Amino acid sequence: MFSIAVNLGDVAHAIQLALGPVFLLTGIAGMLNVMAGRLARIIDRGRQLTEHALPPHLKRQESVHVELLGLERRRHLASAAITACTLSALLVCTVIAALFLEVLLQVQLKWFIGLVFTASTLALVAGLAYFLREVHLATQTIRITMMNPDA
């Protein structure tokens, strides 16, 4: 019969080590929520432009086409940001699992854990970079019209 002797103190230590990545997961989940909200707004605006009657100030076809191209670029960036951050979260989950496997199986996984955590951090950096680019594009293309109170 196969038996694994696990010290209760080692399990407690693994739980302590896993707390940091769990908090990182919470932060990534918050970012994913924001990114998904932005993606939904981009999609809603695209649908508004393509499926409904256009307001008078948007009747010019070329302006609609330019806005749709910008929305498509932003949609692509938001989607890439979500993908990269989701990959980061999955890699963090792998780190947490590896921390427990290290204790339960009593094998050295430090290099694997370090490699996966580094990959997770790089994926998060890529996701945040895509997100920053999308926000930058959104602020470049915003149209704010000021109403003249004297008119």
Short mmCIF file of N, CA and C in Angstrom, two decimals:
data_model
loop_
_atom_site.label_atom_id
_atom_site.label_comp_id
_atom_site.label_asym_id
_atom_site.label_seq_id
_atom_site.Cartn_x
_atom_site.Cartn_y
_atom_site.Cartn_z
N MET A 1 0.84 -1.18 0.00
CA MET A 1 0.00 0.00 0.00
C MET A 1 0.88 1.24 0.00
N PHE A 2 0.50 2.24 -0.78
CA PHE A 2 1.27 3.47 -0.90
C PHE A 2 0.86 4.44 0.20
N SER A 3 1.82 4.92 0.92
CA SER A 3 1.53 5.83 2.03
C SER A 3 2.44 7.04 1.95
N ILE A 4 1.85 8.20 2.20
CA ILE A 4 2.61 9.44 2.20
C ILE A 4 2.52 10.03 3.61
N ALA A 5 3.66 10.19 4.21
CA ALA A 5 3.69 10.79 5.55
C ALA A 5 3.90 12.29 5.37
N VAL A 6 2.90 13.07 5.74
CA VAL A 6 2.97 14.51 5.59
C VAL A 6 2.93 15.13 6.97
N ASN A 7 3.89 15.98 7.22
CA ASN A 7 3.95 16.70 8.48
C ASN A 7 2.92 17.83 8.44
N LEU A 8 2.12 17.92 9.49
CA LEU A 8 1.08 18.96 9.56
C LEU A 8 1.69 20.35 9.48
N GLY A 9 2.87 20.53 10.04
CA GLY A 9 3.56 21.82 9.97
C GLY A 9 3.93 22.19 8.55
N ASP A 10 4.28 21.18 7.72
CA ASP A 10 4.61 21.45 6.32
C ASP A 10 3.38 21.92 5.55
N VAL A 11 2.24 21.33 5.84
CA VAL A 11 0.99 21.73 5.17
C VAL A 11 0.64 23.16 5.57
N ALA A 12 0.78 23.47 6.85
CA ALA A 12 0.50 24.83 7.31
C ALA A 12 1.44 25.83 6.62
N HIS A 13 2.69 25.44 6.46
CA HIS A 13 3.66 26.31 5.78
C HIS A 13 3.27 26.50 4.31
N ALA A 14 2.80 25.42 3.67
CA ALA A 14 2.37 25.53 2.27
C ALA A 14 1.17 26.46 2.14
N ILE A 15 0.27 26.40 3.12
CA ILE A 15 -0.88 27.30 3.10
C ILE A 15 -0.41 28.75 3.24
N GLN A 16 0.54 28.99 4.12
CA GLN A 16 1.08 30.34 4.29
C GLN A 16 1.73 30.82 3.00
N LEU A 17 2.49 29.95 2.34
CA LEU A 17 3.13 30.33 1.07
C LEU A 17 2.11 30.60 -0.02
N ALA A 18 0.98 29.90 0.02
CA ALA A 18 -0.02 30.06 -1.02
C ALA A 18 -0.86 31.31 -0.84
N LEU A 19 -0.82 31.94 0.33
CA LEU A 19 -1.65 33.13 0.56
C LEU A 19 -1.26 34.29 -0.36
N GLY A 20 0.01 34.50 -0.58
CA GLY A 20 0.45 35.58 -1.48
C GLY A 20 -0.12 35.43 -2.88
N PRO A 21 0.05 34.25 -3.51
CA PRO A 21 -0.55 34.07 -4.83
C PRO A 21 -2.07 34.16 -4.84
N VAL A 22 -2.72 33.78 -3.75
CA VAL A 22 -4.18 33.89 -3.68
C VAL A 22 -4.59 35.36 -3.71
N PHE A 23 -3.87 36.21 -2.99
CA PHE A 23 -4.17 37.64 -3.04
C PHE A 23 -3.89 38.21 -4.43
N LEU A 24 -2.86 37.71 -5.08
CA LEU A 24 -2.58 38.11 -6.46
C LEU A 24 -3.75 37.73 -7.36
N LEU A 25 -4.31 36.54 -7.15
CA LEU A 25 -5.48 36.12 -7.93
C LEU A 25 -6.65 37.09 -7.74
N THR A 26 -6.84 37.57 -6.54
CA THR A 26 -7.91 38.53 -6.26
C THR A 26 -7.70 39.82 -7.06
N GLY A 27 -6.47 40.29 -7.09
CA GLY A 27 -6.16 41.49 -7.87
C GLY A 27 -6.37 41.28 -9.36
N ILE A 28 -5.95 40.13 -9.85
CA ILE A 28 -6.13 39.82 -11.28
C ILE A 28 -7.61 39.74 -11.60
N ALA A 29 -8.41 39.15 -10.70
CA ALA A 29 -9.85 39.05 -10.92
C ALA A 29 -10.48 40.44 -11.01
N GLY A 30 -10.03 41.36 -10.18
CA GLY A 30 -10.53 42.73 -10.26
C GLY A 30 -10.19 43.38 -11.58
N MET A 31 -8.97 43.18 -12.03
CA MET A 31 -8.57 43.73 -13.33
C MET A 31 -9.38 43.11 -14.47
N LEU A 32 -9.60 41.81 -14.39
CA LEU A 32 -10.40 41.15 -15.43
C LEU A 32 -11.82 41.69 -15.47
N ASN A 33 -12.36 42.02 -14.31
CA ASN A 33 -13.69 42.61 -14.25
C ASN A 33 -13.73 43.96 -14.97
N VAL A 34 -12.74 44.78 -14.72
CA VAL A 34 -12.66 46.08 -15.38
C VAL A 34 -12.48 45.91 -16.89
N MET A 35 -11.60 45.00 -17.28
CA MET A 35 -11.34 44.78 -18.70
C MET A 35 -12.58 44.24 -19.42
N ALA A 36 -13.29 43.32 -18.78
CA ALA A 36 -14.50 42.78 -19.39
C ALA A 36 -15.56 43.87 -19.53
N GLY A 37 -15.64 44.76 -18.57
CA GLY A 37 -16.58 45.88 -18.67
C GLY A 37 -16.25 46.79 -19.84
N ARG A 38 -14.98 47.06 -20.03
CA ARG A 38 -14.57 47.91 -21.16
C ARG A 38 -14.87 47.21 -22.48
N LEU A 39 -14.59 45.91 -22.54
CA LEU A 39 -14.87 45.17 -23.77
C LEU A 39 -16.37 45.19 -24.07
N ALA A 40 -17.19 45.04 -23.06
CA ALA A 40 -18.65 45.07 -23.26
C ALA A 40 -19.09 46.43 -23.81
N ARG A 41 -18.51 47.50 -23.29
CA ARG A 41 -18.88 48.84 -23.78
C ARG A 41 -18.44 49.04 -25.23
N ILE A 42 -17.27 48.52 -25.58
CA ILE A 42 -16.79 48.62 -26.97
C ILE A 42 -17.75 47.88 -27.90
N ILE A 43 -18.14 46.67 -27.50
CA ILE A 43 -19.05 45.88 -28.31
C ILE A 43 -20.41 46.55 -28.42
N ASP A 44 -20.90 47.09 -27.32
CA ASP A 44 -22.18 47.80 -27.35
C ASP A 44 -22.16 48.99 -28.30
N ARG A 45 -21.06 49.74 -28.27
CA ARG A 45 -20.95 50.90 -29.17
C ARG A 45 -20.90 50.44 -30.62
N GLY A 46 -20.18 49.38 -30.90
CA GLY A 46 -20.14 48.85 -32.26
C GLY A 46 -21.50 48.40 -32.74
N ARG A 47 -22.24 47.73 -31.87
CA ARG A 47 -23.60 47.31 -32.22
C ARG A 47 -24.51 48.51 -32.45
N GLN A 48 -24.35 49.53 -31.62
CA GLN A 48 -25.16 50.74 -31.77
C GLN A 48 -24.93 51.38 -33.14
N LEU A 49 -23.69 51.39 -33.57
CA LEU A 49 -23.36 52.01 -34.86
C LEU A 49 -23.83 51.17 -36.04
N THR A 50 -23.88 49.86 -35.89
CA THR A 50 -24.19 49.00 -37.03
C THR A 50 -25.64 48.53 -37.08
N GLU A 51 -26.34 48.52 -35.94
CA GLU A 51 -27.67 47.91 -35.91
C GLU A 51 -28.81 48.91 -35.73
N HIS A 52 -28.53 50.15 -35.36
CA HIS A 52 -29.59 51.12 -35.08
C HIS A 52 -29.48 52.31 -36.02
N ALA A 53 -30.56 53.09 -36.07
CA ALA A 53 -30.54 54.32 -36.85
C ALA A 53 -29.52 55.28 -36.22
N LEU A 54 -28.73 55.91 -37.07
CA LEU A 54 -27.68 56.80 -36.58
C LEU A 54 -28.24 58.17 -36.25
N PRO A 55 -27.69 58.79 -35.20
CA PRO A 55 -28.08 60.17 -34.90
C PRO A 55 -27.60 61.10 -36.02
N PRO A 56 -28.20 62.29 -36.14
CA PRO A 56 -27.87 63.19 -37.25
C PRO A 56 -26.39 63.53 -37.35
N HIS A 57 -25.70 63.69 -36.23
CA HIS A 57 -24.29 64.09 -36.30
C HIS A 57 -23.38 62.94 -36.76
N LEU A 58 -23.92 61.74 -36.91
CA LEU A 58 -23.12 60.61 -37.38
C LEU A 58 -23.59 60.09 -38.74
N LYS A 59 -24.34 60.87 -39.46
CA LYS A 59 -24.88 60.40 -40.73
C LYS A 59 -23.80 60.19 -41.79
N ARG A 60 -22.67 60.85 -41.64
CA ARG A 60 -21.62 60.70 -42.64
C ARG A 60 -21.01 59.30 -42.54
N GLN A 61 -21.03 58.57 -43.62
CA GLN A 61 -20.58 57.18 -43.64
C GLN A 61 -19.11 57.03 -43.30
N GLU A 62 -18.26 57.96 -43.76
CA GLU A 62 -16.82 57.82 -43.50
C GLU A 62 -16.49 57.97 -42.01
N SER A 63 -17.23 58.83 -41.31
CA SER A 63 -16.97 58.99 -39.88
C SER A 63 -17.37 57.73 -39.11
N VAL A 64 -18.44 57.08 -39.53
CA VAL A 64 -18.86 55.83 -38.90
C VAL A 64 -17.83 54.75 -39.17
N HIS A 65 -17.35 54.69 -40.39
CA HIS A 65 -16.34 53.68 -40.75
C HIS A 65 -15.06 53.87 -39.93
N VAL A 66 -14.61 55.11 -39.78
CA VAL A 66 -13.42 55.39 -38.99
C VAL A 66 -13.63 54.99 -37.53
N GLU A 67 -14.80 55.30 -36.99
CA GLU A 67 -15.08 54.92 -35.60
C GLU A 67 -15.14 53.40 -35.44
N LEU A 68 -15.74 52.72 -36.41
CA LEU A 68 -15.79 51.26 -36.33
C LEU A 68 -14.40 50.64 -36.41
N LEU A 69 -13.53 51.20 -37.21
CA LEU A 69 -12.14 50.70 -37.27
C LEU A 69 -11.44 50.88 -35.92
N GLY A 70 -11.66 52.04 -35.31
CA GLY A 70 -11.08 52.28 -33.98
C GLY A 70 -11.64 51.34 -32.93
N LEU A 71 -12.95 51.10 -32.99
CA LEU A 71 -13.57 50.17 -32.05
C LEU A 71 -13.04 48.75 -32.24
N GLU A 72 -12.83 48.37 -33.49
CA GLU A 72 -12.29 47.03 -33.75
C GLU A 72 -10.88 46.89 -33.20
N ARG A 73 -10.07 47.91 -33.34
CA ARG A 73 -8.71 47.89 -32.78
C ARG A 73 -8.78 47.81 -31.26
N ARG A 74 -9.64 48.61 -30.66
CA ARG A 74 -9.79 48.59 -29.20
C ARG A 74 -10.32 47.24 -28.72
N ARG A 75 -11.26 46.66 -29.47
CA ARG A 75 -11.80 45.35 -29.11
C ARG A 75 -10.70 44.29 -29.12
N HIS A 76 -9.86 44.36 -30.12
CA HIS A 76 -8.75 43.41 -30.21
C HIS A 76 -7.80 43.57 -29.03
N LEU A 77 -7.47 44.80 -28.68
CA LEU A 77 -6.56 45.04 -27.55
C LEU A 77 -7.18 44.61 -26.22
N ALA A 78 -8.46 44.91 -26.03
CA ALA A 78 -9.13 44.50 -24.78
C ALA A 78 -9.20 42.99 -24.68
N SER A 79 -9.46 42.34 -25.80
CA SER A 79 -9.51 40.88 -25.80
C SER A 79 -8.14 40.28 -25.51
N ALA A 80 -7.09 40.86 -26.08
CA ALA A 80 -5.73 40.38 -25.81
C ALA A 80 -5.37 40.60 -24.34
N ALA A 81 -5.79 41.73 -23.77
CA ALA A 81 -5.53 42.01 -22.36
C ALA A 81 -6.22 40.98 -21.47
N ILE A 82 -7.46 40.65 -21.79
CA ILE A 82 -8.21 39.65 -21.02
C ILE A 82 -7.55 38.29 -21.14
N THR A 83 -7.13 37.93 -22.34
CA THR A 83 -6.47 36.65 -22.54
C THR A 83 -5.19 36.55 -21.74
N ALA A 84 -4.36 37.59 -21.80
CA ALA A 84 -3.09 37.56 -21.07
C ALA A 84 -3.30 37.52 -19.56
N CYS A 85 -4.26 38.28 -19.06
CA CYS A 85 -4.52 38.28 -17.61
C CYS A 85 -5.13 36.96 -17.16
N THR A 86 -5.97 36.36 -17.99
CA THR A 86 -6.52 35.05 -17.66
C THR A 86 -5.42 34.00 -17.64
N LEU A 87 -4.51 34.06 -18.60
CA LEU A 87 -3.35 33.16 -18.59
C LEU A 87 -2.54 33.36 -17.31
N SER A 88 -2.35 34.61 -16.91
CA SER A 88 -1.64 34.89 -15.67
C SER A 88 -2.33 34.25 -14.48
N ALA A 89 -3.65 34.37 -14.41
CA ALA A 89 -4.41 33.77 -13.30
C ALA A 89 -4.27 32.25 -13.31
N LEU A 90 -4.33 31.65 -14.49
CA LEU A 90 -4.17 30.20 -14.58
C LEU A 90 -2.78 29.76 -14.12
N LEU A 91 -1.78 30.53 -14.46
CA LEU A 91 -0.42 30.21 -14.02
C LEU A 91 -0.27 30.38 -12.51
N VAL A 92 -0.92 31.38 -11.94
CA VAL A 92 -0.89 31.55 -10.48
C VAL A 92 -1.55 30.34 -9.82
N CYS A 93 -2.66 29.86 -10.38
CA CYS A 93 -3.31 28.66 -9.85
C CYS A 93 -2.35 27.46 -9.93
N THR A 94 -1.58 27.38 -10.99
CA THR A 94 -0.59 26.31 -11.12
C THR A 94 0.47 26.43 -10.04
N VAL A 95 0.89 27.64 -9.74
CA VAL A 95 1.87 27.86 -8.65
C VAL A 95 1.30 27.36 -7.33
N ILE A 96 0.05 27.72 -7.05
CA ILE A 96 -0.57 27.30 -5.79
C ILE A 96 -0.64 25.77 -5.72
N ALA A 97 -1.05 25.15 -6.81
CA ALA A 97 -1.13 23.68 -6.83
C ALA A 97 0.26 23.07 -6.64
N ALA A 98 1.26 23.65 -7.28
CA ALA A 98 2.62 23.12 -7.17
C ALA A 98 3.15 23.27 -5.75
N LEU A 99 2.80 24.36 -5.07
CA LEU A 99 3.22 24.52 -3.67
C LEU A 99 2.68 23.39 -2.79
N PHE A 100 1.43 23.02 -3.03
CA PHE A 100 0.86 21.93 -2.24
C PHE A 100 1.41 20.57 -2.66
N LEU A 101 1.62 20.38 -3.96
CA LEU A 101 2.20 19.11 -4.42
C LEU A 101 3.61 18.92 -3.87
N GLU A 102 4.34 20.01 -3.76
CA GLU A 102 5.69 19.94 -3.21
C GLU A 102 5.67 19.37 -1.80
N VAL A 103 4.70 19.82 -1.01
CA VAL A 103 4.59 19.35 0.37
C VAL A 103 4.03 17.93 0.42
N LEU A 104 2.96 17.70 -0.32
CA LEU A 104 2.30 16.40 -0.25
C LEU A 104 3.15 15.26 -0.81
N LEU A 105 3.83 15.52 -1.90
CA LEU A 105 4.65 14.48 -2.53
C LEU A 105 6.10 14.50 -2.07
N GLN A 106 6.43 15.54 -1.30
CA GLN A 106 7.79 15.73 -0.79
C GLN A 106 8.84 15.66 -1.90
N VAL A 107 8.58 16.47 -2.93
CA VAL A 107 9.52 16.61 -4.05
C VAL A 107 9.90 18.08 -4.17
N GLN A 108 11.06 18.33 -4.74
CA GLN A 108 11.53 19.70 -4.91
C GLN A 108 10.98 20.27 -6.22
N LEU A 109 10.13 21.26 -6.12
CA LEU A 109 9.54 21.91 -7.30
C LEU A 109 9.88 23.39 -7.35
N LYS A 110 10.92 23.81 -6.64
CA LYS A 110 11.24 25.23 -6.54
C LYS A 110 11.52 25.86 -7.91
N TRP A 111 12.28 25.18 -8.76
CA TRP A 111 12.56 25.74 -10.07
C TRP A 111 11.29 25.85 -10.91
N PHE A 112 10.46 24.83 -10.84
CA PHE A 112 9.19 24.85 -11.58
C PHE A 112 8.30 25.98 -11.07
N ILE A 113 8.19 26.10 -9.75
CA ILE A 113 7.35 27.15 -9.15
C ILE A 113 7.88 28.53 -9.55
N GLY A 114 9.19 28.71 -9.47
CA GLY A 114 9.79 29.99 -9.86
C GLY A 114 9.56 30.32 -11.31
N LEU A 115 9.69 29.32 -12.17
CA LEU A 115 9.49 29.51 -13.61
C LEU A 115 8.04 29.88 -13.92
N VAL A 116 7.11 29.14 -13.31
CA VAL A 116 5.69 29.39 -13.57
C VAL A 116 5.27 30.75 -13.01
N PHE A 117 5.78 31.11 -11.83
CA PHE A 117 5.43 32.41 -11.26
C PHE A 117 5.99 33.55 -12.12
N THR A 118 7.20 33.37 -12.64
CA THR A 118 7.77 34.38 -13.53
C THR A 118 6.94 34.50 -14.80
N ALA A 119 6.51 33.37 -15.35
CA ALA A 119 5.66 33.40 -16.54
C ALA A 119 4.33 34.09 -16.24
N SER A 120 3.78 33.84 -15.07
CA SER A 120 2.54 34.49 -14.66
C SER A 120 2.71 36.00 -14.58
N THR A 121 3.82 36.43 -13.99
CA THR A 121 4.09 37.86 -13.87
C THR A 121 4.25 38.50 -15.24
N LEU A 122 4.95 37.83 -16.14
CA LEU A 122 5.13 38.36 -17.49
C LEU A 122 3.80 38.43 -18.25
N ALA A 123 2.95 37.43 -18.07
CA ALA A 123 1.63 37.46 -18.71
C ALA A 123 0.79 38.61 -18.16
N LEU A 124 0.90 38.85 -16.86
CA LEU A 124 0.17 39.97 -16.26
C LEU A 124 0.69 41.31 -16.79
N VAL A 125 1.99 41.43 -16.93
CA VAL A 125 2.58 42.66 -17.49
C VAL A 125 2.08 42.86 -18.92
N ALA A 126 2.05 41.80 -19.72
CA ALA A 126 1.55 41.91 -21.09
C ALA A 126 0.08 42.32 -21.10
N GLY A 127 -0.71 41.72 -20.24
CA GLY A 127 -2.13 42.08 -20.17
C GLY A 127 -2.35 43.53 -19.79
N LEU A 128 -1.58 43.99 -18.82
CA LEU A 128 -1.71 45.39 -18.41
C LEU A 128 -1.22 46.33 -19.51
N ALA A 129 -0.21 45.93 -20.27
CA ALA A 129 0.27 46.75 -21.38
C ALA A 129 -0.80 46.86 -22.47
N TYR A 130 -1.44 45.73 -22.79
CA TYR A 130 -2.54 45.78 -23.77
C TYR A 130 -3.67 46.67 -23.26
N PHE A 131 -3.98 46.54 -21.99
CA PHE A 131 -5.05 47.35 -21.39
C PHE A 131 -4.69 48.84 -21.45
N LEU A 132 -3.46 49.18 -21.13
CA LEU A 132 -3.02 50.57 -21.19
C LEU A 132 -3.12 51.11 -22.61
N ARG A 133 -2.76 50.31 -23.59
CA ARG A 133 -2.85 50.75 -24.98
C ARG A 133 -4.31 50.98 -25.39
N GLU A 134 -5.20 50.10 -24.94
CA GLU A 134 -6.62 50.27 -25.25
C GLU A 134 -7.16 51.54 -24.64
N VAL A 135 -6.81 51.80 -23.39
CA VAL A 135 -7.26 53.03 -22.72
C VAL A 135 -6.70 54.25 -23.45
N HIS A 136 -5.45 54.18 -23.87
CA HIS A 136 -4.84 55.29 -24.60
C HIS A 136 -5.59 55.55 -25.91
N LEU A 137 -5.91 54.49 -26.64
CA LEU A 137 -6.67 54.66 -27.89
C LEU A 137 -8.05 55.25 -27.61
N ALA A 138 -8.68 54.81 -26.53
CA ALA A 138 -10.01 55.33 -26.20
C ALA A 138 -9.96 56.82 -25.91
N THR A 139 -8.94 57.26 -25.19
CA THR A 139 -8.85 58.68 -24.85
C THR A 139 -8.45 59.51 -26.06
N GLN A 140 -7.78 58.92 -27.04
CA GLN A 140 -7.43 59.66 -28.25
C GLN A 140 -8.64 59.89 -29.15
N THR A 141 -9.57 58.97 -29.13
CA THR A 141 -10.69 59.04 -30.07
C THR A 141 -11.97 59.57 -29.46
N ILE A 142 -11.93 60.01 -28.22
CA ILE A 142 -13.15 60.48 -27.55
C ILE A 142 -13.62 61.79 -28.18
N ARG A 143 -14.93 61.92 -28.25
CA ARG A 143 -15.55 63.13 -28.79
C ARG A 143 -16.36 63.77 -27.69
N ILE A 144 -15.91 64.91 -27.21
CA ILE A 144 -16.68 65.66 -26.22
C ILE A 144 -17.05 67.00 -26.86
N THR A 145 -18.33 67.21 -26.99
CA THR A 145 -18.80 68.46 -27.57
C THR A 145 -19.33 69.34 -26.45
N MET A 146 -18.87 70.56 -26.45
CA MET A 146 -19.27 71.52 -25.42
C MET A 146 -20.46 72.32 -25.93
N MET A 147 -21.46 72.42 -25.11
CA MET A 147 -22.63 73.23 -25.46
C MET A 147 -22.35 74.66 -25.00
N ASN A 148 -22.64 75.61 -25.85
CA ASN A 148 -22.45 77.02 -25.52
C ASN A 148 -23.65 77.49 -24.70
N PRO A 149 -23.44 77.83 -23.41
CA PRO A 149 -24.59 78.24 -22.57
C PRO A 149 -25.18 79.58 -22.99
N ASP A 150 -24.42 80.39 -23.76
CA ASP A 150 -24.92 81.69 -24.18
C ASP A 150 -25.79 81.61 -25.43
N ALA A 151 -25.74 80.49 -26.11
CA ALA A 151 -26.48 80.38 -27.37
C ALA A 151 -27.93 80.05 -27.19
#
